[in-house]
CSV table of C-alpha atoms in Angstrom, one decimal:
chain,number,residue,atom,x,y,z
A,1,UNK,CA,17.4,26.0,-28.7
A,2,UNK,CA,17.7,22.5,-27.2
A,3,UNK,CA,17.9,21.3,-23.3
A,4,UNK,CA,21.0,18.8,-22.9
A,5,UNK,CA,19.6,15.7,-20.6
A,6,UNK,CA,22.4,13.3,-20.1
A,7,UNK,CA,21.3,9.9,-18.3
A,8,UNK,CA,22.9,6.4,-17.1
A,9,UNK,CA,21.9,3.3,-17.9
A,10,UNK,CA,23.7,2.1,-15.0
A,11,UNK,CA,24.3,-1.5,-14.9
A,12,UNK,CA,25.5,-4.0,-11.5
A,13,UNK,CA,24.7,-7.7,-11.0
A,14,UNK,CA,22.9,-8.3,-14.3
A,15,UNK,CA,20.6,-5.7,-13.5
A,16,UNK,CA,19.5,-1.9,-13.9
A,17,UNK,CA,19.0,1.1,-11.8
A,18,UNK,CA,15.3,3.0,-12.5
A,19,UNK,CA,14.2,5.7,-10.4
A,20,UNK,CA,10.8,6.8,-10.0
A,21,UNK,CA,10.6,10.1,-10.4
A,22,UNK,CA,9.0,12.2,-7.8
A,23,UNK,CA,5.7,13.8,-8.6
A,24,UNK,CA,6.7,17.3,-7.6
A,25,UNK,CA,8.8,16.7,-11.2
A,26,UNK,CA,7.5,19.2,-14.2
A,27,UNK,CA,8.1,16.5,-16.6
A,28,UNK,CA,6.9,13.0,-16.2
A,29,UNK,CA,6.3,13.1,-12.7
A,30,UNK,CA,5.7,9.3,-11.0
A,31,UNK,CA,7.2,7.9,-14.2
A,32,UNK,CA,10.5,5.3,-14.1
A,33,UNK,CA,13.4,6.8,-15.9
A,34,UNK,CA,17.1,6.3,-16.0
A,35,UNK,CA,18.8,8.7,-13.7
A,36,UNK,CA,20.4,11.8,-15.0
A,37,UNK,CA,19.7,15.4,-15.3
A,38,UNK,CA,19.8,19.2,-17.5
A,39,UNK,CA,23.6,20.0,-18.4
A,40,UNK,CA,24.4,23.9,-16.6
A,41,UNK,CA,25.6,26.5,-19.0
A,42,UNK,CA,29.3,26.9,-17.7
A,43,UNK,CA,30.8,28.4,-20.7
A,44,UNK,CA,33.8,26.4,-22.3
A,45,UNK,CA,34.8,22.9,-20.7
A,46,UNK,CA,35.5,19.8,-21.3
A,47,UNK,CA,33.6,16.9,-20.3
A,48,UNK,CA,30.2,18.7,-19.9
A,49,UNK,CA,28.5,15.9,-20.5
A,50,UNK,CA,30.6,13.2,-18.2
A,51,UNK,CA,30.8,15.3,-15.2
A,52,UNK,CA,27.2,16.1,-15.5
A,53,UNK,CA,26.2,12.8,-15.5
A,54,UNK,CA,28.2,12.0,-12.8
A,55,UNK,CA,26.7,14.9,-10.6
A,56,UNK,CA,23.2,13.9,-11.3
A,57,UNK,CA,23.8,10.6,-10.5
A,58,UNK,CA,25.4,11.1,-7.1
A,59,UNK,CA,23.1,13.9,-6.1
A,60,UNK,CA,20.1,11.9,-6.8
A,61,UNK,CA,21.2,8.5,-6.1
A,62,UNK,CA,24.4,9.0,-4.5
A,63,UNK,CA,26.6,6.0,-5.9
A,64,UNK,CA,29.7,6.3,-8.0
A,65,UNK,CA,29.7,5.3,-11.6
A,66,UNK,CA,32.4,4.8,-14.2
A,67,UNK,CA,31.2,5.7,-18.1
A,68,UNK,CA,31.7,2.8,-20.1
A,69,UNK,CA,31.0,4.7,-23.3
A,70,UNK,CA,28.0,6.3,-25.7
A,71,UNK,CA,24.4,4.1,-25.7
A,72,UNK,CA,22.3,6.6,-27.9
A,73,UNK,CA,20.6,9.8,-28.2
A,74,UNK,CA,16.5,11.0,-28.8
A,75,UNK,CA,14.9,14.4,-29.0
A,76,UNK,CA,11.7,14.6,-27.2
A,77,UNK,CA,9.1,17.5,-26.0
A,78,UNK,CA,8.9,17.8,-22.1
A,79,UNK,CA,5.2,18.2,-20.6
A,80,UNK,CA,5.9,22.0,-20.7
A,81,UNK,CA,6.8,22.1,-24.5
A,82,UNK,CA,10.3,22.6,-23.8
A,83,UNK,CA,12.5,20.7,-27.0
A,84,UNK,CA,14.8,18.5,-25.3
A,85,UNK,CA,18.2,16.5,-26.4
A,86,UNK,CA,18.6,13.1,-24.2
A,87,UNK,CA,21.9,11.7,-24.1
A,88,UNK,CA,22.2,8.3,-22.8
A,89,UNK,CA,26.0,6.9,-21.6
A,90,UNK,CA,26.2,3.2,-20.6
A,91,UNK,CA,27.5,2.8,-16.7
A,92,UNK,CA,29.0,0.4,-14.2
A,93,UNK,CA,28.0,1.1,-10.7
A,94,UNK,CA,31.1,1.5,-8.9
A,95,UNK,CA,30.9,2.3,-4.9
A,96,UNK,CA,27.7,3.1,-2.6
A,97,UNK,CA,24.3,1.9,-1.9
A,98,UNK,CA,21.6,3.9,-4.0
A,99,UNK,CA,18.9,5.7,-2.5
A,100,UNK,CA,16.3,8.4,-3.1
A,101,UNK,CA,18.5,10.9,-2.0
A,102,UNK,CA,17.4,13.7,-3.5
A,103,UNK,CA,13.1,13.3,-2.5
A,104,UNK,CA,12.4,16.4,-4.9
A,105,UNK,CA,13.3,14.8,-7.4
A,106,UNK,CA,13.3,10.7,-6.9
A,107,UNK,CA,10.5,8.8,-4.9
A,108,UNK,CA,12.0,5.5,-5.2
A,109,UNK,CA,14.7,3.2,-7.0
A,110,UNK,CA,14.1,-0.2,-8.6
A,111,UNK,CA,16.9,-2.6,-9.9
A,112,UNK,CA,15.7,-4.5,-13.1
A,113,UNK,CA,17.0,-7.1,-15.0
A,114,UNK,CA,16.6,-6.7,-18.9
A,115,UNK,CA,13.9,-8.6,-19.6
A,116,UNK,CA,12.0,-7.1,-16.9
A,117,UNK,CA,12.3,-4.1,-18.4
A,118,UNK,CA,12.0,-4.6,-21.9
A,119,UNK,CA,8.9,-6.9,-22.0
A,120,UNK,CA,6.8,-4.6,-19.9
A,121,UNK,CA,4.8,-2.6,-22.1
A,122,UNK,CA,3.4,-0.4,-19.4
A,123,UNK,CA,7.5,1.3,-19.4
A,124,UNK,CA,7.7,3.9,-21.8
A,125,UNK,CA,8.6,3.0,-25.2
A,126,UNK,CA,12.3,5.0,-25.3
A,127,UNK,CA,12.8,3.5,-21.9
A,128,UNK,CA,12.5,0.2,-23.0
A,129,UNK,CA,14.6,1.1,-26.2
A,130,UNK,CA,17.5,2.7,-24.6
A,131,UNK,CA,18.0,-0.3,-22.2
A,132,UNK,CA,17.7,-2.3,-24.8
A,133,UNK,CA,20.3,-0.3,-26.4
A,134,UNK,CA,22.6,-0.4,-23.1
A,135,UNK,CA,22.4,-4.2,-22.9
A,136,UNK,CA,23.8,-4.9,-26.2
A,137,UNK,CA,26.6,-2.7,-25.9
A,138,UNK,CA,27.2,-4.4,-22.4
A,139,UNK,CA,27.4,-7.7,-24.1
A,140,UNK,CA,29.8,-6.2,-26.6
A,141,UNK,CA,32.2,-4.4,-24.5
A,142,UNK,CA,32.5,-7.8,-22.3
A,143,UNK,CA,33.3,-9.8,-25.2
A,144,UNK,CA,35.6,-7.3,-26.1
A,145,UNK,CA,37.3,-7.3,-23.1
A,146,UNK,CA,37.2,-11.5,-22.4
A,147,UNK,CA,39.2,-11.2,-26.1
A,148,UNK,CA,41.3,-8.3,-25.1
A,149,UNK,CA,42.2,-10.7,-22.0
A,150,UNK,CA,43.0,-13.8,-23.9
């Protein structure tokens, strides 16, 4: 069996939102990630993923997103051995001012621009990837949209 992790790559001002994760965390503790979080086990619904995402975000962030859409996905092994799913959605920031509002789980927030993130080789690899990833599809959906307008 397979954890679900569902994060944002959440995007405002030709930048990105990374948290650093709190130390107390089991995995990767101290570590910048993307924010997000486990999906519950709530039997049959719709929109597990979605409304997860959306929780995580505003419980450990607290700002309002809208889901542009699908980025990518990666199976890892946690720190404890645990096999994990990581879904990544591609995210507008919407309303609020983000903070580490939840400081069992997020010591601090950074907002990066792309090529602050992706030319630093101390950032984990799939970090770097999946914003890569995320600002690609950005620059798709908005030329999609300026042709859509036009």
């Amino acid at each position: 069996m397979f954890i679900v992790n569902v994060e944002g790559a959440i995007f405002k001002d030709g930048k990105w939102l990374l948290i650093e994760r709190s130390i107390l965390e089991e995995h990767a503790g101290g570590e910048l990630s993307l924010v997000g979080g486990k999906v519950d086990r709530e039997g049959p619904s719709f929109d597990i993923l979605e409304r997860t995402l959306h929780r995580e975000i505003e419980e450990e962030v607290g700002i309002k997103v809208k889901i542009h859409g699908y980025v990518n996905s990666s199976a890892f092994l946690t720190d404890m051995g645990e096999h994990v799913v990581d879904i990544v959605f591609l995210c507008e920031h919407v309303s609020g001012e983000a903070y580490a509002k939840s400081p069992e789980e997020v010591d601090g927030i950074l907002w990066l621009t792309t090529e602050q993130i992706v030319t630093n080789e101390e950032l984990p690899d799939y970090l770097r990837r999946n914003i890569q990833h995320a600002h690609c599809l950005l620059k798709e959906n908005m030329k999609l949209n300026k042709e859509q307008c036009l």
